[in-house]
Amino acid sequence: MQAQRVAILGCGAAGKAHLERWLALAGVEVVALCDRDVAKVAPLAEQIPNCAAFTSLDDTLRDATYDIVDVCLPAPDQFEAVSAALKARAHVVCEVPFTASVAQATELIRMAELQERLLMPLFAQRFHPPCLFLQDLIENDDLGRPLMFRCRFGSSMGELSELGVVGSPNDRCASYVNAALHAIDLFRTFCGEIRRGVGRWRDKPGSPYAILVLLLESELALGTVEIMVAPPAGKSAFEVYGSAGAAVLDYEEGVLHFTTADHPLWYSRHEEGRDRLEHALSHFSEAVFGLRRLEVRGEDGVCALRVLEEALHDRSN
């Protein structure tokens, strides 16, 4: 098969992380990088054979053919970039939050269908090796019916960036929204479609802290999402309790602890293999090649955005 031509839009922390993973994949050639800051994009492009450097979206997409465009830009810039890439007939993978609103994300889905292109919001937590193993446990009914879910991201901005739930360690506290969207997607993955969500958040001007709490409900399960950015001390983990077993993932340790009806003792499974981001990008590449069905679609991004918007619609209470 001919190598896929990939362009990356945005050369900040997320873009650099994506670039490293794309370069590690077989059958992929990174041929273009774009960032408004020439000091960011030029040195990166110089390290990659046959890779062009651009400082504008129009120049990047003009007279060029890409198989995949990877959008690693902040929310306000994502809609324009994704829509332009789709019009250029590229398949597009886009970092969370996947635009700034449900309306924008819905329009991108319509455009992708019109262009017959794949569009994937990058919910990389689904592809975290312990999460993939947990999904197998649930699909094999080893945990029974998931009944309770708890997800907590409570760390410094740098640590949250390393976990892949915020875009950059330099982002302001508003990036906790990205972390919440990842947690909502995990609840949907393990516990089913969300029927209702309520929540509250605090991010007072001048405060180094930002706090968000959500209560989610599916047909059979209840879940809580707790986000605290830059606490004095913190821990990131999530827990799933089913009718026949349970699983607890400690992000810092990279260990999934689980118990099932057949194995009532607690077992531990350590993180192994590709990291979540490389898994996710490889999955998208294989879907573009036609080797697998795309598991994460634009509709998943819309669902997460809608749940968060509806849960936090009344901030005054």
Short mmCIF file of C-alpha atoms in Angstrom, two decimals:
data_model
loop_
_atom_site.label_atom_id
_atom_site.label_comp_id
_atom_site.label_asym_id
_atom_site.label_seq_id
_atom_site.Cartn_x
_atom_site.Cartn_y
_atom_site.Cartn_z
CA MET A 1 0.00 0.00 0.00
CA GLN A 2 1.11 3.52 -0.73
CA ALA A 3 2.13 5.52 2.36
CA GLN A 4 -0.53 7.85 3.75
CA ARG A 5 0.30 11.54 3.47
CA VAL A 6 -0.33 13.30 6.78
CA ALA A 7 -0.47 17.02 7.58
CA ILE A 8 -0.46 18.27 11.18
CA LEU A 9 -2.07 21.61 12.00
CA GLY A 10 -0.64 23.08 15.20
CA CYS A 11 2.87 22.53 16.54
CA GLY A 12 2.34 23.17 20.23
CA ALA A 13 2.55 20.47 22.90
CA ALA A 14 -0.24 18.39 21.37
CA GLY A 15 1.10 18.73 17.84
CA LYS A 16 4.59 17.64 18.89
CA ALA A 17 3.18 14.61 20.72
CA HIS A 18 1.14 13.65 17.65
CA LEU A 19 4.12 14.12 15.36
CA GLU A 20 6.21 11.72 17.44
CA ARG A 21 3.50 9.04 17.22
CA TRP A 22 2.87 9.49 13.50
CA LEU A 23 6.57 9.07 12.81
CA ALA A 24 6.51 5.78 14.74
CA LEU A 25 3.75 4.28 12.57
CA ALA A 26 4.40 2.19 9.48
CA GLY A 27 2.72 3.21 6.23
CA VAL A 28 2.57 6.89 7.18
CA GLU A 29 4.54 9.87 5.88
CA VAL A 30 4.28 13.28 7.57
CA VAL A 31 4.56 15.69 4.63
CA ALA A 32 3.36 19.02 6.08
CA LEU A 33 3.37 20.91 9.38
CA CYS A 34 1.53 24.16 10.01
CA ASP A 35 1.72 26.70 12.83
CA ARG A 36 1.32 30.47 12.91
CA ASP A 37 4.65 30.69 14.74
CA VAL A 38 7.45 30.02 12.26
CA ALA A 39 9.83 29.47 15.18
CA LYS A 40 7.77 26.42 16.17
CA VAL A 41 7.11 24.87 12.80
CA ALA A 42 10.35 25.39 10.89
CA PRO A 43 12.73 23.49 13.22
CA LEU A 44 10.34 20.52 13.38
CA ALA A 45 9.89 20.32 9.62
CA GLU A 46 13.65 20.49 9.06
CA GLN A 47 14.05 17.24 11.02
CA ILE A 48 11.67 15.29 8.74
CA PRO A 49 12.58 14.31 5.17
CA ASN A 50 10.37 15.88 2.49
CA CYS A 51 8.23 17.74 5.05
CA ALA A 52 7.00 21.25 4.21
CA ALA A 53 6.52 23.99 6.80
CA PHE A 54 3.60 26.43 6.60
CA THR A 55 2.37 29.33 8.71
CA SER A 56 -1.17 29.60 7.34
CA LEU A 57 -4.04 27.17 6.90
CA ASP A 58 -4.75 28.33 3.34
CA ASP A 59 -1.17 27.76 2.21
CA THR A 60 -1.12 24.33 3.82
CA LEU A 61 -4.21 23.11 2.00
CA ARG A 62 -3.74 24.93 -1.31
CA ASP A 63 -2.77 22.64 -4.21
CA ALA A 64 -1.90 19.78 -1.83
CA THR A 65 -3.37 16.33 -1.42
CA TYR A 66 -3.37 14.74 2.02
CA ASP A 67 -4.86 11.47 3.10
CA ILE A 68 -5.11 12.61 6.73
CA VAL A 69 -5.13 16.04 8.38
CA ASP A 70 -4.50 16.00 12.13
CA VAL A 71 -5.92 19.09 13.86
CA CYS A 72 -4.03 19.95 17.06
CA LEU A 73 -5.39 23.46 17.53
CA PRO A 74 -7.31 25.18 20.37
CA ALA A 75 -11.10 24.97 20.35
CA PRO A 76 -11.72 28.42 18.75
CA ASP A 77 -9.62 27.43 15.72
CA GLN A 78 -10.82 23.86 15.26
CA PHE A 79 -14.01 24.43 13.25
CA GLU A 80 -12.32 26.46 10.52
CA ALA A 81 -9.40 24.03 10.27
CA VAL A 82 -11.48 20.84 10.20
CA SER A 83 -14.00 22.23 7.70
CA ALA A 84 -11.21 23.42 5.39
CA ALA A 85 -9.48 20.03 5.58
CA LEU A 86 -12.71 18.19 4.77
CA LYS A 87 -13.32 20.47 1.79
CA ALA A 88 -9.80 19.56 0.67
CA ARG A 89 -10.97 15.91 0.66
CA ALA A 90 -8.83 14.77 3.59
CA HIS A 91 -9.86 12.45 6.38
CA VAL A 92 -9.61 14.37 9.65
CA VAL A 93 -8.70 13.52 13.23
CA CYS A 94 -9.25 16.39 15.68
CA GLU A 95 -8.13 16.92 19.26
CA VAL A 96 -10.72 17.29 21.99
CA PRO A 97 -12.82 19.40 22.63
CA PHE A 98 -13.74 18.92 18.94
CA THR A 99 -14.81 22.55 18.30
CA ALA A 100 -16.30 25.05 20.70
CA SER A 101 -19.96 23.98 20.53
CA VAL A 102 -22.45 21.25 19.71
CA ALA A 103 -23.65 23.26 16.70
CA GLN A 104 -20.16 23.47 15.19
CA ALA A 105 -19.42 19.79 15.80
CA THR A 106 -22.77 18.79 14.25
CA GLU A 107 -21.99 20.85 11.16
CA LEU A 108 -18.62 19.11 10.79
CA ILE A 109 -20.35 15.72 10.85
CA ARG A 110 -22.64 16.90 8.04
CA MET A 111 -19.65 18.09 6.02
CA ALA A 112 -17.76 14.82 6.53
CA GLU A 113 -20.76 12.84 5.30
CA LEU A 114 -21.10 15.13 2.27
CA GLN A 115 -17.43 14.69 1.41
CA GLU A 116 -17.51 10.97 2.27
CA ARG A 117 -14.53 11.42 4.59
CA LEU A 118 -13.81 9.94 8.02
CA LEU A 119 -13.93 12.32 10.99
CA MET A 120 -12.69 11.30 14.43
CA PRO A 121 -12.59 13.32 17.66
CA LEU A 122 -9.47 12.16 19.49
CA PHE A 123 -10.89 10.45 22.58
CA ALA A 124 -7.53 8.80 23.18
CA GLN A 125 -8.46 7.54 26.67
CA ARG A 126 -10.52 4.80 25.03
CA PHE A 127 -7.29 3.46 23.53
CA HIS A 128 -5.33 3.43 26.79
CA PRO A 129 -4.21 -0.24 27.10
CA PRO A 130 -5.86 -0.76 30.54
CA CYS A 131 -9.09 0.74 29.15
CA LEU A 132 -9.00 -1.62 26.18
CA PHE A 133 -8.58 -4.54 28.58
CA LEU A 134 -11.44 -3.25 30.75
CA GLN A 135 -13.66 -2.98 27.69
CA ASP A 136 -12.92 -6.64 26.94
CA LEU A 137 -13.89 -7.56 30.53
CA ILE A 138 -17.20 -5.75 30.16
CA GLU A 139 -17.96 -7.17 26.70
CA ASN A 140 -17.21 -10.69 28.02
CA ASP A 141 -19.58 -10.07 30.94
CA ASP A 142 -16.76 -10.61 33.46
CA LEU A 143 -17.94 -7.61 35.49
CA GLY A 144 -21.64 -8.19 34.95
CA ARG A 145 -23.71 -5.11 34.30
CA PRO A 146 -21.81 -1.86 35.04
CA LEU A 147 -23.71 -0.11 37.81
CA MET A 148 -21.41 2.61 39.13
CA PHE A 149 -18.63 4.67 37.56
CA ARG A 150 -16.24 7.18 39.07
CA CYS A 151 -13.60 9.16 37.20
CA ARG A 152 -11.25 11.60 38.88
CA PHE A 153 -8.60 13.73 37.20
CA GLY A 154 -6.87 15.72 39.94
CA SER A 155 -3.33 16.77 39.07
CA SER A 156 -1.12 19.63 37.95
CA MET A 157 -1.58 20.96 34.41
CA GLY A 158 1.66 19.29 33.36
CA GLU A 159 0.57 15.88 34.65
CA LEU A 160 -2.88 16.21 33.07
CA SER A 161 -1.19 17.08 29.77
CA GLU A 162 0.92 13.93 30.02
CA LEU A 163 -2.26 11.90 30.60
CA GLY A 164 -3.64 13.35 27.37
CA VAL A 165 -6.74 14.92 28.92
CA VAL A 166 -5.70 18.55 28.33
CA GLY A 167 -3.94 19.97 25.33
CA SER A 168 -0.96 21.72 26.88
CA PRO A 169 0.62 22.32 30.29
CA ASN A 170 0.47 26.04 29.42
CA ASP A 171 -3.30 26.09 28.92
CA ARG A 172 -5.38 28.04 31.41
CA CYS A 173 -7.68 26.33 33.88
CA ALA A 174 -10.46 26.22 31.25
CA SER A 175 -8.73 23.09 29.94
CA TYR A 176 -10.50 21.12 32.67
CA VAL A 177 -13.38 21.10 30.17
CA ASN A 178 -11.29 18.83 27.94
CA ALA A 179 -10.65 16.50 30.86
CA ALA A 180 -14.40 16.36 31.56
CA LEU A 181 -15.15 15.47 27.93
CA HIS A 182 -12.71 12.56 28.08
CA ALA A 183 -14.36 11.34 31.29
CA ILE A 184 -17.85 11.62 29.77
CA ASP A 185 -16.70 9.57 26.80
CA LEU A 186 -15.30 6.89 29.14
CA PHE A 187 -18.66 6.70 30.94
CA ARG A 188 -20.44 6.23 27.59
CA THR A 189 -17.91 3.58 26.56
CA PHE A 190 -18.27 1.48 29.70
CA CYS A 191 -21.78 2.25 30.98
CA GLY A 192 -23.88 3.11 27.94
CA GLU A 193 -25.62 6.18 26.56
CA ILE A 194 -26.14 9.04 28.97
CA ARG A 195 -29.76 9.85 29.76
CA ARG A 196 -29.06 12.81 32.01
CA GLY A 197 -26.20 14.77 33.49
CA VAL A 198 -25.98 17.53 36.08
CA GLY A 199 -22.93 19.39 37.26
CA ARG A 200 -21.24 22.39 38.84
CA TRP A 201 -17.89 24.06 38.42
CA ARG A 202 -15.75 26.71 40.08
CA ASP A 203 -12.95 28.67 38.43
CA LYS A 204 -12.74 32.01 40.18
CA PRO A 205 -10.62 34.72 38.46
CA GLY A 206 -7.10 34.81 39.83
CA SER A 207 -7.39 31.41 41.48
CA PRO A 208 -4.86 28.75 40.44
CA TYR A 209 -7.50 26.06 40.89
CA ALA A 210 -10.43 24.93 38.77
CA ILE A 211 -12.99 22.37 39.96
CA LEU A 212 -15.76 20.57 38.06
CA VAL A 213 -18.11 17.82 39.29
CA LEU A 214 -20.66 15.92 37.18
CA LEU A 215 -23.30 13.31 38.02
CA LEU A 216 -24.16 11.13 35.03
CA GLU A 217 -26.97 8.63 34.53
CA SER A 218 -27.40 5.86 31.95
CA GLU A 219 -30.15 3.26 31.82
CA LEU A 220 -28.50 1.07 34.47
CA ALA A 221 -25.57 3.03 35.88
CA LEU A 222 -24.76 6.17 37.81
CA GLY A 223 -21.41 7.89 37.52
CA THR A 224 -19.47 10.80 38.95
CA VAL A 225 -16.77 12.86 37.24
CA GLU A 226 -14.45 14.95 39.39
CA ILE A 227 -11.94 17.34 37.83
CA MET A 228 -9.55 19.51 39.82
CA VAL A 229 -6.75 21.30 38.03
CA ALA A 230 -3.61 22.23 39.99
CA PRO A 231 -4.52 20.98 43.48
CA PRO A 232 -1.82 20.92 46.18
CA ALA A 233 -1.89 17.12 45.83
CA GLY A 234 -3.91 14.97 43.51
CA LYS A 235 -4.60 11.56 42.07
CA SER A 236 -6.03 10.53 38.70
CA ALA A 237 -8.02 7.30 38.54
CA PHE A 238 -11.30 5.79 37.50
CA GLU A 239 -13.42 2.97 38.87
CA VAL A 240 -16.14 0.77 37.39
CA TYR A 241 -18.32 -1.39 39.65
CA GLY A 242 -20.50 -4.07 38.06
CA SER A 243 -23.00 -6.64 39.27
CA ALA A 244 -20.31 -9.36 39.19
CA GLY A 245 -16.97 -7.56 39.53
CA ALA A 246 -15.09 -4.30 39.60
CA ALA A 247 -12.07 -2.55 38.10
CA VAL A 248 -9.94 0.37 39.30
CA LEU A 249 -7.34 2.12 37.15
CA ASP A 250 -4.58 4.12 38.80
CA TYR A 251 -3.20 6.42 36.10
CA GLU A 252 0.00 7.30 37.93
CA GLU A 253 0.91 3.66 38.52
CA GLY A 254 -0.36 2.55 35.10
CA VAL A 255 -2.03 -0.44 36.75
CA LEU A 256 -5.56 -1.81 36.37
CA HIS A 257 -6.79 -3.69 39.45
CA PHE A 258 -9.81 -5.92 38.81
CA THR A 259 -11.92 -8.68 40.27
CA THR A 260 -14.61 -10.83 38.66
CA ALA A 261 -17.18 -13.40 39.73
CA ASP A 262 -14.89 -16.20 38.53
CA HIS A 263 -11.84 -14.63 40.19
CA PRO A 264 -12.97 -12.97 43.44
CA LEU A 265 -9.43 -11.97 44.42
CA TRP A 266 -8.04 -8.69 43.14
CA TYR A 267 -5.68 -9.05 40.19
CA SER A 268 -3.37 -6.41 38.71
CA ARG A 269 -2.61 -5.76 35.06
CA HIS A 270 0.21 -3.35 34.22
CA GLU A 271 0.12 -0.99 31.26
CA GLU A 272 1.94 -2.44 28.26
CA GLY A 273 2.27 -1.97 24.51
CA ARG A 274 1.62 1.21 22.57
CA ASP A 275 0.53 4.26 24.51
CA ARG A 276 -3.01 5.60 24.14
CA LEU A 277 -2.16 8.30 21.60
CA GLU A 278 -0.23 5.99 19.27
CA HIS A 279 -3.05 3.44 19.56
CA ALA A 280 -5.64 6.07 18.63
CA LEU A 281 -3.75 7.46 15.65
CA SER A 282 -2.93 3.94 14.42
CA HIS A 283 -6.63 3.07 14.68
CA PHE A 284 -7.56 6.07 12.55
CA SER A 285 -4.85 5.30 9.99
CA GLU A 286 -6.08 1.72 9.66
CA ALA A 287 -9.68 2.94 9.27
CA VAL A 288 -8.59 5.26 6.47
CA PHE A 289 -6.80 2.32 4.80
CA GLY A 290 -10.08 0.39 5.09
CA LEU A 291 -8.56 -2.22 7.39
CA ARG A 292 -11.01 -1.70 10.28
CA ARG A 293 -14.22 0.06 11.24
CA LEU A 294 -13.77 3.48 12.84
CA GLU A 295 -14.71 3.07 16.50
CA VAL A 296 -14.80 6.77 17.47
CA ARG A 297 -16.87 9.04 15.27
CA GLY A 298 -17.98 12.64 15.14
CA GLU A 299 -21.23 11.70 16.85
CA ASP A 300 -19.25 10.71 19.94
CA GLY A 301 -17.79 14.21 20.10
CA VAL A 302 -21.24 15.76 19.76
CA CYS A 303 -22.65 13.54 22.53
CA ALA A 304 -19.89 14.48 24.98
CA LEU A 305 -20.22 18.20 24.18
CA ARG A 306 -24.02 18.06 24.52
CA VAL A 307 -23.87 16.28 27.89
CA LEU A 308 -21.42 18.84 29.23
CA GLU A 309 -23.36 21.82 27.87
CA GLU A 310 -26.65 20.56 29.31
CA ALA A 311 -25.11 19.58 32.66
CA LEU A 312 -23.60 23.02 33.16
CA HIS A 313 -26.25 25.16 31.48
CA ASP A 314 -27.23 26.89 34.74
CA ARG A 315 -24.08 28.04 36.47
CA SER A 316 -25.87 30.22 39.00
CA ASN A 317 -27.20 27.34 41.15
#
